[in-house]
Amino acid sequence: VRSMGDIYPIHHSGNKQSVLSDCSPALAAALPINAKPENDNGRIVAAARFADAYHCVVLLKGARTVVADQSRVYVNETGNPSMATAGSGDVLTGAVAALMAQGMTAFDAAALGAHVHGQAGDLWSQKHGKAGLTAIALANGLPDAINATRHQAT
């Protein structure tokens, strides 16, 4: 993964899709799409337009992470303010990349990655409170988040 500011393109050789992750609302507003993501609806519109215009999967990180491709939009409901910490986006990028490496499509990996990333933050906050989460603690919480997600699905 090669960093370009706040955008991390991840290329999956199997399906030639790209994921743009760790894209802040301010950066998304600067993208060449006529939408200002100042609220949830604007973020959804910006992600969907960018995905459609550039034929990619977009993951727009925020309080409600948005994942979009040319035909679908997923808005993540997991996560909390304790996750606004250095390295959190790197953990998210790693989770998405790991899921893609296991054969998931870019959209599915981005949506599931966002969900378990937020779930890991939620589980940590339930045990430790709303402050002090580190990226390593978040990464270490991913297996429990995956198991919790697996149990919710059954």
PDB file of C-alpha atoms in Angstrom:
ATOM      1  CA  VAL A   1       0.000   0.000   0.000  1.00  0.00           C
ATOM      2  CA  ARG A   2       1.453   3.350  -1.043  1.00  0.00           C
ATOM      3  CA  SER A   3       0.193   6.429   0.803  1.00  0.00           C
ATOM      4  CA  MET A   4      -0.916   9.501  -1.134  1.00  0.00           C
ATOM      5  CA  GLY A   5      -1.749  11.916   1.677  1.00  0.00           C
ATOM      6  CA  ASP A   6      -4.970  10.764   3.316  1.00  0.00           C
ATOM      7  CA  ILE A   7      -5.946   8.380   0.497  1.00  0.00           C
ATOM      8  CA  TYR A   8      -4.709   4.811   0.491  1.00  0.00           C
ATOM      9  CA  PRO A   9      -5.408   3.003  -2.793  1.00  0.00           C
ATOM     10  CA  ILE A  10      -5.495  -0.770  -2.449  1.00  0.00           C
ATOM     11  CA  HIS A  11      -5.470  -2.658  -5.735  1.00  0.00           C
ATOM     12  CA  HIS A  12      -6.816  -6.203  -5.883  1.00  0.00           C
ATOM     13  CA  SER A  13      -5.318  -7.986  -8.866  1.00  0.00           C
ATOM     14  CA  GLY A  14      -8.173 -10.495  -9.089  1.00  0.00           C
ATOM     15  CA  ASN A  15     -10.962  -8.043  -9.841  1.00  0.00           C
ATOM     16  CA  LYS A  16      -9.046  -4.858 -10.696  1.00  0.00           C
ATOM     17  CA  GLN A  17     -11.129  -2.829  -8.216  1.00  0.00           C
ATOM     18  CA  SER A  18      -9.672  -0.162  -5.968  1.00  0.00           C
ATOM     19  CA  VAL A  19     -10.569   0.881  -2.469  1.00  0.00           C
ATOM     20  CA  LEU A  20      -9.983   4.437  -1.289  1.00  0.00           C
ATOM     21  CA  SER A  21      -9.784   4.437   2.465  1.00  0.00           C
ATOM     22  CA  ASP A  22      -8.959   6.889   5.226  1.00  0.00           C
ATOM     23  CA  CYS A  23     -10.394   9.784   3.241  1.00  0.00           C
ATOM     24  CA  SER A  24     -11.336  12.627   5.585  1.00  0.00           C
ATOM     25  CA  PRO A  25     -14.453  14.744   4.922  1.00  0.00           C
ATOM     26  CA  ALA A  26     -12.237  17.748   4.109  1.00  0.00           C
ATOM     27  CA  LEU A  27     -10.286  15.744   1.551  1.00  0.00           C
ATOM     28  CA  ALA A  28     -13.476  14.293   0.077  1.00  0.00           C
ATOM     29  CA  ALA A  29     -14.781  17.841  -0.362  1.00  0.00           C
ATOM     30  CA  ALA A  30     -11.672  18.656  -2.395  1.00  0.00           C
ATOM     31  CA  LEU A  31     -12.190  15.721  -4.753  1.00  0.00           C
ATOM     32  CA  PRO A  32     -13.466  16.637  -8.230  1.00  0.00           C
ATOM     33  CA  ILE A  33     -17.079  15.705  -7.475  1.00  0.00           C
ATOM     34  CA  ASN A  34     -19.866  18.249  -7.013  1.00  0.00           C
ATOM     35  CA  ALA A  35     -20.808  17.380  -3.432  1.00  0.00           C
ATOM     36  CA  LYS A  36     -19.646  18.808  -0.131  1.00  0.00           C
ATOM     37  CA  PRO A  37     -19.722  16.083   2.515  1.00  0.00           C
ATOM     38  CA  GLU A  38     -20.758  18.333   5.401  1.00  0.00           C
ATOM     39  CA  ASN A  39     -23.327  15.851   6.739  1.00  0.00           C
ATOM     40  CA  ASP A  40     -24.184  12.160   6.433  1.00  0.00           C
ATOM     41  CA  ASN A  41     -26.223  12.628   3.258  1.00  0.00           C
ATOM     42  CA  GLY A  42     -23.501  14.713   1.625  1.00  0.00           C
ATOM     43  CA  ARG A  43     -20.898  12.084   2.537  1.00  0.00           C
ATOM     44  CA  ILE A  44     -23.046   9.351   0.971  1.00  0.00           C
ATOM     45  CA  VAL A  45     -23.546  11.400  -2.193  1.00  0.00           C
ATOM     46  CA  ALA A  46     -19.829  12.266  -2.441  1.00  0.00           C
ATOM     47  CA  ALA A  47     -18.727   8.645  -2.004  1.00  0.00           C
ATOM     48  CA  ALA A  48     -21.292   7.319  -4.493  1.00  0.00           C
ATOM     49  CA  ARG A  49     -20.442   9.952  -7.113  1.00  0.00           C
ATOM     50  CA  PHE A  50     -16.715   9.381  -6.755  1.00  0.00           C
ATOM     51  CA  ALA A  51     -17.139   5.592  -7.000  1.00  0.00           C
ATOM     52  CA  ASP A  52     -19.312   5.980 -10.087  1.00  0.00           C
ATOM     53  CA  ALA A  53     -17.037   8.520 -11.775  1.00  0.00           C
ATOM     54  CA  TYR A  54     -13.815   6.587 -11.144  1.00  0.00           C
ATOM     55  CA  HIS A  55     -15.153   3.002 -11.271  1.00  0.00           C
ATOM     56  CA  CYS A  56     -13.833   2.115  -7.845  1.00  0.00           C
ATOM     57  CA  VAL A  57     -14.877   1.289  -4.317  1.00  0.00           C
ATOM     58  CA  VAL A  58     -14.684   4.215  -1.908  1.00  0.00           C
ATOM     59  CA  LEU A  59     -14.407   3.967   1.868  1.00  0.00           C
ATOM     60  CA  LEU A  60     -15.019   7.377   3.437  1.00  0.00           C
ATOM     61  CA  LYS A  61     -13.990   7.125   7.086  1.00  0.00           C
ATOM     62  CA  GLY A  62     -15.935   9.069   9.683  1.00  0.00           C
ATOM     63  CA  ALA A  63     -18.470   8.828  12.485  1.00  0.00           C
ATOM     64  CA  ARG A  64     -20.554   6.723  10.101  1.00  0.00           C
ATOM     65  CA  THR A  65     -18.110   5.267   7.581  1.00  0.00           C
ATOM     66  CA  VAL A  66     -19.519   5.165   4.057  1.00  0.00           C
ATOM     67  CA  VAL A  67     -18.582   2.468   1.529  1.00  0.00           C
ATOM     68  CA  ALA A  68     -19.726   2.876  -2.077  1.00  0.00           C
ATOM     69  CA  ASP A  69     -19.185   1.309  -5.456  1.00  0.00           C
ATOM     70  CA  GLN A  70     -20.943   1.969  -8.755  1.00  0.00           C
ATOM     71  CA  SER A  71     -24.220   0.391  -7.643  1.00  0.00           C
ATOM     72  CA  ARG A  72     -24.265   0.073  -3.836  1.00  0.00           C
ATOM     73  CA  VAL A  73     -23.782   2.135  -0.695  1.00  0.00           C
ATOM     74  CA  TYR A  74     -23.173   0.798   2.808  1.00  0.00           C
ATOM     75  CA  VAL A  75     -23.267   3.071   5.861  1.00  0.00           C
ATOM     76  CA  ASN A  76     -21.538   1.553   8.880  1.00  0.00           C
ATOM     77  CA  GLU A  77     -23.287   1.807  12.237  1.00  0.00           C
ATOM     78  CA  THR A  78     -20.460   0.554  14.476  1.00  0.00           C
ATOM     79  CA  GLY A  79     -17.723   2.634  16.083  1.00  0.00           C
ATOM     80  CA  ASN A  80     -17.479   5.492  18.547  1.00  0.00           C
ATOM     81  CA  PRO A  81     -15.486   8.681  19.257  1.00  0.00           C
ATOM     82  CA  SER A  82     -12.714   6.800  21.102  1.00  0.00           C
ATOM     83  CA  MET A  83     -11.550   5.593  17.690  1.00  0.00           C
ATOM     84  CA  ALA A  84     -10.412   9.088  16.682  1.00  0.00           C
ATOM     85  CA  THR A  85      -6.833   8.158  17.496  1.00  0.00           C
ATOM     86  CA  ALA A  86      -3.541   7.991  15.652  1.00  0.00           C
ATOM     87  CA  GLY A  87      -3.229   4.835  13.581  1.00  0.00           C
ATOM     88  CA  SER A  88      -6.923   3.933  13.559  1.00  0.00           C
ATOM     89  CA  GLY A  89      -7.106   4.414   9.783  1.00  0.00           C
ATOM     90  CA  ASP A  90      -4.064   2.192   9.341  1.00  0.00           C
ATOM     91  CA  VAL A  91      -5.843  -0.574  11.288  1.00  0.00           C
ATOM     92  CA  LEU A  92      -8.893  -0.126   9.056  1.00  0.00           C
ATOM     93  CA  THR A  93      -6.771  -0.283   5.903  1.00  0.00           C
ATOM     94  CA  GLY A  94      -5.062  -3.428   7.159  1.00  0.00           C
ATOM     95  CA  ALA A  95      -8.389  -5.087   7.956  1.00  0.00           C
ATOM     96  CA  VAL A  96      -9.743  -4.321   4.481  1.00  0.00           C
ATOM     97  CA  ALA A  97      -6.535  -5.499   2.793  1.00  0.00           C
ATOM     98  CA  ALA A  98      -6.552  -8.736   4.804  1.00  0.00           C
ATOM     99  CA  LEU A  99     -10.159  -9.469   3.813  1.00  0.00           C
ATOM    100  CA  MET A 100      -9.364  -8.798   0.150  1.00  0.00           C
ATOM    101  CA  ALA A 101      -6.340 -11.089   0.404  1.00  0.00           C
ATOM    102  CA  GLN A 102      -8.733 -13.823   1.561  1.00  0.00           C
ATOM    103  CA  GLY A 103     -10.725 -13.427  -1.664  1.00  0.00           C
ATOM    104  CA  MET A 104     -13.494 -10.986  -0.769  1.00  0.00           C
ATOM    105  CA  THR A 105     -14.540  -8.399  -3.335  1.00  0.00           C
ATOM    106  CA  ALA A 106     -13.348  -4.863  -2.660  1.00  0.00           C
ATOM    107  CA  PHE A 107     -16.843  -3.653  -1.715  1.00  0.00           C
ATOM    108  CA  ASP A 108     -17.549  -6.562   0.632  1.00  0.00           C
ATOM    109  CA  ALA A 109     -14.101  -6.304   2.222  1.00  0.00           C
ATOM    110  CA  ALA A 110     -14.488  -2.558   2.741  1.00  0.00           C
ATOM    111  CA  ALA A 111     -17.972  -2.931   4.263  1.00  0.00           C
ATOM    112  CA  LEU A 112     -17.016  -5.837   6.529  1.00  0.00           C
ATOM    113  CA  GLY A 113     -13.683  -4.223   7.379  1.00  0.00           C
ATOM    114  CA  ALA A 114     -15.440  -1.009   8.421  1.00  0.00           C
ATOM    115  CA  HIS A 115     -17.955  -2.981  10.476  1.00  0.00           C
ATOM    116  CA  VAL A 116     -15.431  -5.096  12.412  1.00  0.00           C
ATOM    117  CA  HIS A 117     -13.127  -2.090  12.834  1.00  0.00           C
ATOM    118  CA  GLY A 118     -15.984  -0.176  14.472  1.00  0.00           C
ATOM    119  CA  GLN A 119     -17.079  -3.254  16.425  1.00  0.00           C
ATOM    120  CA  ALA A 120     -13.542  -3.611  17.833  1.00  0.00           C
ATOM    121  CA  GLY A 121     -13.725   0.002  19.002  1.00  0.00           C
ATOM    122  CA  ASP A 122     -17.157  -0.572  20.530  1.00  0.00           C
ATOM    123  CA  LEU A 123     -16.010  -3.681  22.395  1.00  0.00           C
ATOM    124  CA  TRP A 124     -12.936  -1.861  23.709  1.00  0.00           C
ATOM    125  CA  SER A 125     -15.033   1.099  24.910  1.00  0.00           C
ATOM    126  CA  GLN A 126     -17.471  -1.201  26.707  1.00  0.00           C
ATOM    127  CA  LYS A 127     -14.566  -2.556  28.769  1.00  0.00           C
ATOM    128  CA  HIS A 128     -12.370   0.530  29.172  1.00  0.00           C
ATOM    129  CA  GLY A 129     -14.467   3.667  28.689  1.00  0.00           C
ATOM    130  CA  LYS A 130     -14.438   6.405  26.109  1.00  0.00           C
ATOM    131  CA  ALA A 131     -10.796   7.512  26.204  1.00  0.00           C
ATOM    132  CA  GLY A 132      -7.382   5.933  25.811  1.00  0.00           C
ATOM    133  CA  LEU A 133      -7.870   3.600  22.847  1.00  0.00           C
ATOM    134  CA  THR A 134      -4.669   3.018  20.884  1.00  0.00           C
ATOM    135  CA  ALA A 135      -4.261   1.614  17.397  1.00  0.00           C
ATOM    136  CA  ILE A 136      -2.577  -1.515  18.744  1.00  0.00           C
ATOM    137  CA  ALA A 137      -5.462  -2.141  21.169  1.00  0.00           C
ATOM    138  CA  LEU A 138      -7.886  -1.632  18.288  1.00  0.00           C
ATOM    139  CA  ALA A 139      -5.973  -4.079  16.074  1.00  0.00           C
ATOM    140  CA  ASN A 140      -5.789  -6.603  18.923  1.00  0.00           C
ATOM    141  CA  GLY A 141      -9.575  -6.346  19.268  1.00  0.00           C
ATOM    142  CA  LEU A 142     -10.299  -7.351  15.664  1.00  0.00           C
ATOM    143  CA  PRO A 143     -10.513 -11.129  16.334  1.00  0.00           C
ATOM    144  CA  ASP A 144     -13.145 -10.588  19.066  1.00  0.00           C
ATOM    145  CA  ALA A 145     -15.028  -8.203  16.757  1.00  0.00           C
ATOM    146  CA  ILE A 146     -15.000 -10.764  13.948  1.00  0.00           C
ATOM    147  CA  ASN A 147     -16.328 -13.424  16.333  1.00  0.00           C
ATOM    148  CA  ALA A 148     -19.039 -11.067  17.615  1.00  0.00           C
ATOM    149  CA  THR A 149     -20.044 -10.255  14.036  1.00  0.00           C
ATOM    150  CA  ARG A 150     -20.105 -13.946  13.160  1.00  0.00           C
ATOM    151  CA  HIS A 151     -22.425 -14.646  16.126  1.00  0.00           C
ATOM    152  CA  GLN A 152     -24.720 -11.735  15.189  1.00  0.00           C
ATOM    153  CA  ALA A 153     -25.105 -13.192  11.688  1.00  0.00           C
ATOM    154  CA  THR A 154     -26.256 -16.601  12.944  1.00  0.00           C
TER     155      THR A 154
END
